[in-house]
JSON list of C-alpha atoms in Angstrom, two decimals:
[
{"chain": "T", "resi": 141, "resn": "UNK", "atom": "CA", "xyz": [0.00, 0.00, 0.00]},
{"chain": "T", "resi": 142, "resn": "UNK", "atom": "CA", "xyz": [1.67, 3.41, -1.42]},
{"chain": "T", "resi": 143, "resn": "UNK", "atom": "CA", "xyz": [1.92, 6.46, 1.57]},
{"chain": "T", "resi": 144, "resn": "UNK", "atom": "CA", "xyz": [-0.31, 9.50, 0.44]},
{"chain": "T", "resi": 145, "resn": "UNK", "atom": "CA", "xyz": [2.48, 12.16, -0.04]},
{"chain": "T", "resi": 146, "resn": "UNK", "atom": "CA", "xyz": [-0.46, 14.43, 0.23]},
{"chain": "T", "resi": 147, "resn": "UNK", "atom": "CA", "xyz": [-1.07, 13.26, 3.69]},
{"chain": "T", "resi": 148, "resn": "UNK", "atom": "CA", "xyz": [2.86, 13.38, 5.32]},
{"chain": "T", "resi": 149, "resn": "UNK", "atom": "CA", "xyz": [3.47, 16.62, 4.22]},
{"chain": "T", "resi": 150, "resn": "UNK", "atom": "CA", "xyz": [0.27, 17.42, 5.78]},
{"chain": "T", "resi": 151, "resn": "UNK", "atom": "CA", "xyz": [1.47, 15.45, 9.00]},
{"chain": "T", "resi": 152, "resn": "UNK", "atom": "CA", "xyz": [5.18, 17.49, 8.55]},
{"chain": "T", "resi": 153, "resn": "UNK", "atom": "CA", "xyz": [3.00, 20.95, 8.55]},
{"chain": "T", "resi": 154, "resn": "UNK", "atom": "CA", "xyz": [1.26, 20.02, 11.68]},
{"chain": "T", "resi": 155, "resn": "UNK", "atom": "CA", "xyz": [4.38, 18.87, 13.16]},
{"chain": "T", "resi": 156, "resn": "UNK", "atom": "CA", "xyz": [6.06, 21.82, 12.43]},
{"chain": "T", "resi": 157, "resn": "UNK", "atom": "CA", "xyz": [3.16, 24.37, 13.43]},
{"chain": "T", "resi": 158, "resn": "UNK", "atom": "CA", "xyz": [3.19, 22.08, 16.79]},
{"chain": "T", "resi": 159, "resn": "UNK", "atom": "CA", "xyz": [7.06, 22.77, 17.74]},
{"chain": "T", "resi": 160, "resn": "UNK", "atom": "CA", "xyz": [6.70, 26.28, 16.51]},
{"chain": "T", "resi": 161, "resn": "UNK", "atom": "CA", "xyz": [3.33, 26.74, 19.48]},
{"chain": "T", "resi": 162, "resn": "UNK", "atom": "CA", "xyz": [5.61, 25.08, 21.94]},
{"chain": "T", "resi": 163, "resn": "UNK", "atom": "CA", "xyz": [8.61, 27.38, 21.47]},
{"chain": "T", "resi": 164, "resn": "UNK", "atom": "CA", "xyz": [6.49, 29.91, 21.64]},
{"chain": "T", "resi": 165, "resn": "UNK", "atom": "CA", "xyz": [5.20, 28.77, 25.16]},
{"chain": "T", "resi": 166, "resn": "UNK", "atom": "CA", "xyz": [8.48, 28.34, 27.26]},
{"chain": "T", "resi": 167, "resn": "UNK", "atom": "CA", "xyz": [9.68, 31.03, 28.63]},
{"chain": "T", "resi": 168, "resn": "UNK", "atom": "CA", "xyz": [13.09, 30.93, 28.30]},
{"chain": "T", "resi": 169, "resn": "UNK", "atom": "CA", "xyz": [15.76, 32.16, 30.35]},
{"chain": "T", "resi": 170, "resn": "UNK", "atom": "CA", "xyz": [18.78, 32.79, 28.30]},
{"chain": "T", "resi": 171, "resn": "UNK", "atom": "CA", "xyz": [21.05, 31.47, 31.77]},
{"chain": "T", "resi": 172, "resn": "UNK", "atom": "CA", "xyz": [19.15, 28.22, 31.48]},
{"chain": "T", "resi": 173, "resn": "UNK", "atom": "CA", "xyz": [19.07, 27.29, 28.46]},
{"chain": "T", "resi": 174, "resn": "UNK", "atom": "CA", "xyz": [23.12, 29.00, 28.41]},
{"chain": "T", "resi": 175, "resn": "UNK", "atom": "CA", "xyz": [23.04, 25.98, 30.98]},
{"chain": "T", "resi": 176, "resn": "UNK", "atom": "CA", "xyz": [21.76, 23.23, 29.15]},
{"chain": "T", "resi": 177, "resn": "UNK", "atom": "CA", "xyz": [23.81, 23.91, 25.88]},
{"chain": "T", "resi": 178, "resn": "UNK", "atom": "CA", "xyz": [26.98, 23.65, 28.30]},
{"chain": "T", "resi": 179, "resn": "UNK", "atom": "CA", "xyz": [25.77, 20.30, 29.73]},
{"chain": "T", "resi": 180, "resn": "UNK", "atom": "CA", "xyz": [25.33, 18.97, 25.76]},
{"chain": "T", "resi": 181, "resn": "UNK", "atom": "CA", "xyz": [28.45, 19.84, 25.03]},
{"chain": "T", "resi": 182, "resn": "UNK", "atom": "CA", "xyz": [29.87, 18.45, 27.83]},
{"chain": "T", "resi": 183, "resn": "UNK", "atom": "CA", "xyz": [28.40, 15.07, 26.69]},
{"chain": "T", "resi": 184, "resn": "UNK", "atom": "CA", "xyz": [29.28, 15.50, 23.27]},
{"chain": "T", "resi": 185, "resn": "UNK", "atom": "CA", "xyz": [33.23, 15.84, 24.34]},
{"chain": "T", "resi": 186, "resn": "UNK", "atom": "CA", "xyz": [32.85, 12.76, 26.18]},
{"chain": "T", "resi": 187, "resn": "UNK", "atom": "CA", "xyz": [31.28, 10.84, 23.37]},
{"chain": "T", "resi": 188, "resn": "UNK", "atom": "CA", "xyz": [33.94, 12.33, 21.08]},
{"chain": "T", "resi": 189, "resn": "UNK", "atom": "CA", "xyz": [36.73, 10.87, 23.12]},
{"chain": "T", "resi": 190, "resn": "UNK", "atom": "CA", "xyz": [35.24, 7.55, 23.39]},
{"chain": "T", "resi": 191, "resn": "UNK", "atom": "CA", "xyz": [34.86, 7.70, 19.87]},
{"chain": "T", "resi": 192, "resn": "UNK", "atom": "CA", "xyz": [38.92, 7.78, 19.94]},
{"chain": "T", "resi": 193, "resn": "UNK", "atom": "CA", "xyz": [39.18, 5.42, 22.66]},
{"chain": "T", "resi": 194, "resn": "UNK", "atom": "CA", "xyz": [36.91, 2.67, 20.72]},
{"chain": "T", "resi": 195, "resn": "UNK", "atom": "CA", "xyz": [38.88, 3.64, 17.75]},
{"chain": "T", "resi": 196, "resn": "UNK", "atom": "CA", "xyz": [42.77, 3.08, 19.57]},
{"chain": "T", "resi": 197, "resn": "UNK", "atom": "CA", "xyz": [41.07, -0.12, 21.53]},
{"chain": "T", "resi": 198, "resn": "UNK", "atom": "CA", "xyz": [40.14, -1.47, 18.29]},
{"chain": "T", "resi": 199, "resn": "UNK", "atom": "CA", "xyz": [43.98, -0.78, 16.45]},
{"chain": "T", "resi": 200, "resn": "UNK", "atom": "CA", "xyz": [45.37, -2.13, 19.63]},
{"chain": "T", "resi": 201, "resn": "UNK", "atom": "CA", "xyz": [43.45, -5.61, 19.63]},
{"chain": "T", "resi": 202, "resn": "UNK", "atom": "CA", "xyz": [43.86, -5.92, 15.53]},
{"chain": "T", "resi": 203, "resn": "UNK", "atom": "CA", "xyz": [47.76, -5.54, 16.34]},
{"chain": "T", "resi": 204, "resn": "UNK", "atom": "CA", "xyz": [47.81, -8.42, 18.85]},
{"chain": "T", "resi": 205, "resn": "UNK", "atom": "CA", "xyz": [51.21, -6.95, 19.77]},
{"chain": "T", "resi": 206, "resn": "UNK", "atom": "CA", "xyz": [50.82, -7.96, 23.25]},
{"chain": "T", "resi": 207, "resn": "UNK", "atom": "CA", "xyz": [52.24, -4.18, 24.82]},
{"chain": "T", "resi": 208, "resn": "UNK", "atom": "CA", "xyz": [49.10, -2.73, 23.02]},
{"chain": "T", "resi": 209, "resn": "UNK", "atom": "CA", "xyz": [46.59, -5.40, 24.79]},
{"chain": "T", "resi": 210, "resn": "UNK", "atom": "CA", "xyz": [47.78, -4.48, 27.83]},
{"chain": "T", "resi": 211, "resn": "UNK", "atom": "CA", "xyz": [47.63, -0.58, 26.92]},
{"chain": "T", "resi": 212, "resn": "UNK", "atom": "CA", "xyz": [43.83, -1.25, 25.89]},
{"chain": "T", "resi": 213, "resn": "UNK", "atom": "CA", "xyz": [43.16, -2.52, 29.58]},
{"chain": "T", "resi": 214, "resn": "UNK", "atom": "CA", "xyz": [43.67, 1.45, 30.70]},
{"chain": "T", "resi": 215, "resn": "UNK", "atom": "CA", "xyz": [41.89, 2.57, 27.73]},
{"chain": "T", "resi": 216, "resn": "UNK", "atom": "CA", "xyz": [38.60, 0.33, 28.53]},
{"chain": "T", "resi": 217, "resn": "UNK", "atom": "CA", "xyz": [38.77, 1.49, 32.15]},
{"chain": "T", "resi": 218, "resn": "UNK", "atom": "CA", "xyz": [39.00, 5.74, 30.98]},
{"chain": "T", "resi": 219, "resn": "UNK", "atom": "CA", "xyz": [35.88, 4.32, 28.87]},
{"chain": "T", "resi": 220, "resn": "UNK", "atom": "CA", "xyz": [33.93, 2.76, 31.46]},
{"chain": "T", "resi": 221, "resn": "UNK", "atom": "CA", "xyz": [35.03, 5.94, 33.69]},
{"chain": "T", "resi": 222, "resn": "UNK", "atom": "CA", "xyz": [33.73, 8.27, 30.93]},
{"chain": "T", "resi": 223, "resn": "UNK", "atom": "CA", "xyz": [30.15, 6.02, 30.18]},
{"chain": "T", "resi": 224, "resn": "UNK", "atom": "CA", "xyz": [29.66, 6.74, 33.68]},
{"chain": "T", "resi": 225, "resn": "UNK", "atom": "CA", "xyz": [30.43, 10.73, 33.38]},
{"chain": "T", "resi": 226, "resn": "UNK", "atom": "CA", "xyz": [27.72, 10.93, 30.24]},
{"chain": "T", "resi": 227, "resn": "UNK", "atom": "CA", "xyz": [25.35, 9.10, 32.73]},
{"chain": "T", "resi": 228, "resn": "UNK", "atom": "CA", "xyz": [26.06, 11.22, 35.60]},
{"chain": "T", "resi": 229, "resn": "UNK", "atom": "CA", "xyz": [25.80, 14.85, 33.09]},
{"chain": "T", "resi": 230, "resn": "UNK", "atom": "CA", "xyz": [22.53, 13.52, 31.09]},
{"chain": "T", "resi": 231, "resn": "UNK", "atom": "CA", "xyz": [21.07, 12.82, 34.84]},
{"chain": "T", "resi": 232, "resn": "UNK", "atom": "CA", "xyz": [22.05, 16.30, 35.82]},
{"chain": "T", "resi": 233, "resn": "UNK", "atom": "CA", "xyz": [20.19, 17.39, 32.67]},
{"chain": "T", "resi": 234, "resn": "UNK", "atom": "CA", "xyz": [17.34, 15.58, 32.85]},
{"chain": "T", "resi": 235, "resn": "UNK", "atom": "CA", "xyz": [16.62, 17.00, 37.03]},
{"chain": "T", "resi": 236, "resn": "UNK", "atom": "CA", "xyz": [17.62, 20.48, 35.58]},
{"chain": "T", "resi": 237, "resn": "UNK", "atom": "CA", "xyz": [15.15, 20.41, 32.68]},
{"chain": "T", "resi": 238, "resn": "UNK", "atom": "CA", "xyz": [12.38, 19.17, 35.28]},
{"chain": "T", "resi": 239, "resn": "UNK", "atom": "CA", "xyz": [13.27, 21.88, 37.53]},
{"chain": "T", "resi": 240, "resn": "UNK", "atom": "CA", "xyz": [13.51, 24.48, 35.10]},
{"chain": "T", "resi": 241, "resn": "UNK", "atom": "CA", "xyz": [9.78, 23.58, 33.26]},
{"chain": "T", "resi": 242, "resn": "UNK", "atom": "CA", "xyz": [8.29, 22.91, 36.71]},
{"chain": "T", "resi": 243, "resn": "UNK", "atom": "CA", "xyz": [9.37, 26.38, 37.82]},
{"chain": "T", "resi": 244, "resn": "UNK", "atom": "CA", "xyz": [8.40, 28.31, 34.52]},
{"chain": "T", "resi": 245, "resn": "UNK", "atom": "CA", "xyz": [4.74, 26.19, 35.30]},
{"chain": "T", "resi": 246, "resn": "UNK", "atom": "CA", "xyz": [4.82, 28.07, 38.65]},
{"chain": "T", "resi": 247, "resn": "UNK", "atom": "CA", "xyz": [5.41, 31.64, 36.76]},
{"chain": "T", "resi": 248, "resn": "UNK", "atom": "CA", "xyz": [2.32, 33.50, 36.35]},
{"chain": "T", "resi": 249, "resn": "UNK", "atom": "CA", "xyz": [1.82, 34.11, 32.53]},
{"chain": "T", "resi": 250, "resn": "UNK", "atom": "CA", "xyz": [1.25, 37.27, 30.84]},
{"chain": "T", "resi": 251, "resn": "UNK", "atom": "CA", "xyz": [-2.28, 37.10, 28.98]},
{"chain": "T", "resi": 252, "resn": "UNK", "atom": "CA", "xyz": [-1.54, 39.81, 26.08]}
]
């Protein structure tokens, strides 16, 4: 059965009208939000170096020069070190976000 092109960009309108009426609602605090793009960064330099990590853990194993297994032992323990970091920061996100939408919830709105 063929998808009605008609229909999804219909559903990508509504979508898009629907993010756009959200945006709108939040009222954002620039040191927030400032906030929140520090966290994501944060994570995303973590993820990038265990990108590296994965990437010299994988050389060293493919080598089988037996210095370089031993070498990956350190390298899978900064990994499981820096898995826990990303969990820790996304945590600290996620209570932040709460905190910051149940707060703005407790704002009184302007009606203009």
């Amino acid at each position: 059965m063929a998808k009605n092109p008609t229909n999804s960009s219909s559903n990508k309108k509504k979508l898009k009208q629907q993010a756009k009426q959200d945006s709108e609602d939040v009222n954002g605090d620039p040191e927030i939000w400032a906030s929140f793009d520090q966290s994501f960064k944060q994570v995303q330099s973590v993820l990038d170096r265990n990108r590296v990590l994965i990437q010299q853990v994988n050389d060293n194993h493919q080598s089988k020069i037996p210095h370089n297994m031993i070498e990956n032992v350190a390298l899978i323990q900064e990994l499981n070190g820096n898995i826990s970091k990303v969990v820790s920061l996304y945590s600290d996100l996620s209570s932040n976000f709460s905190t910051a939408f149940h707060n703005d919830d407790e704002q009184p709105k302007n009606s203009d």
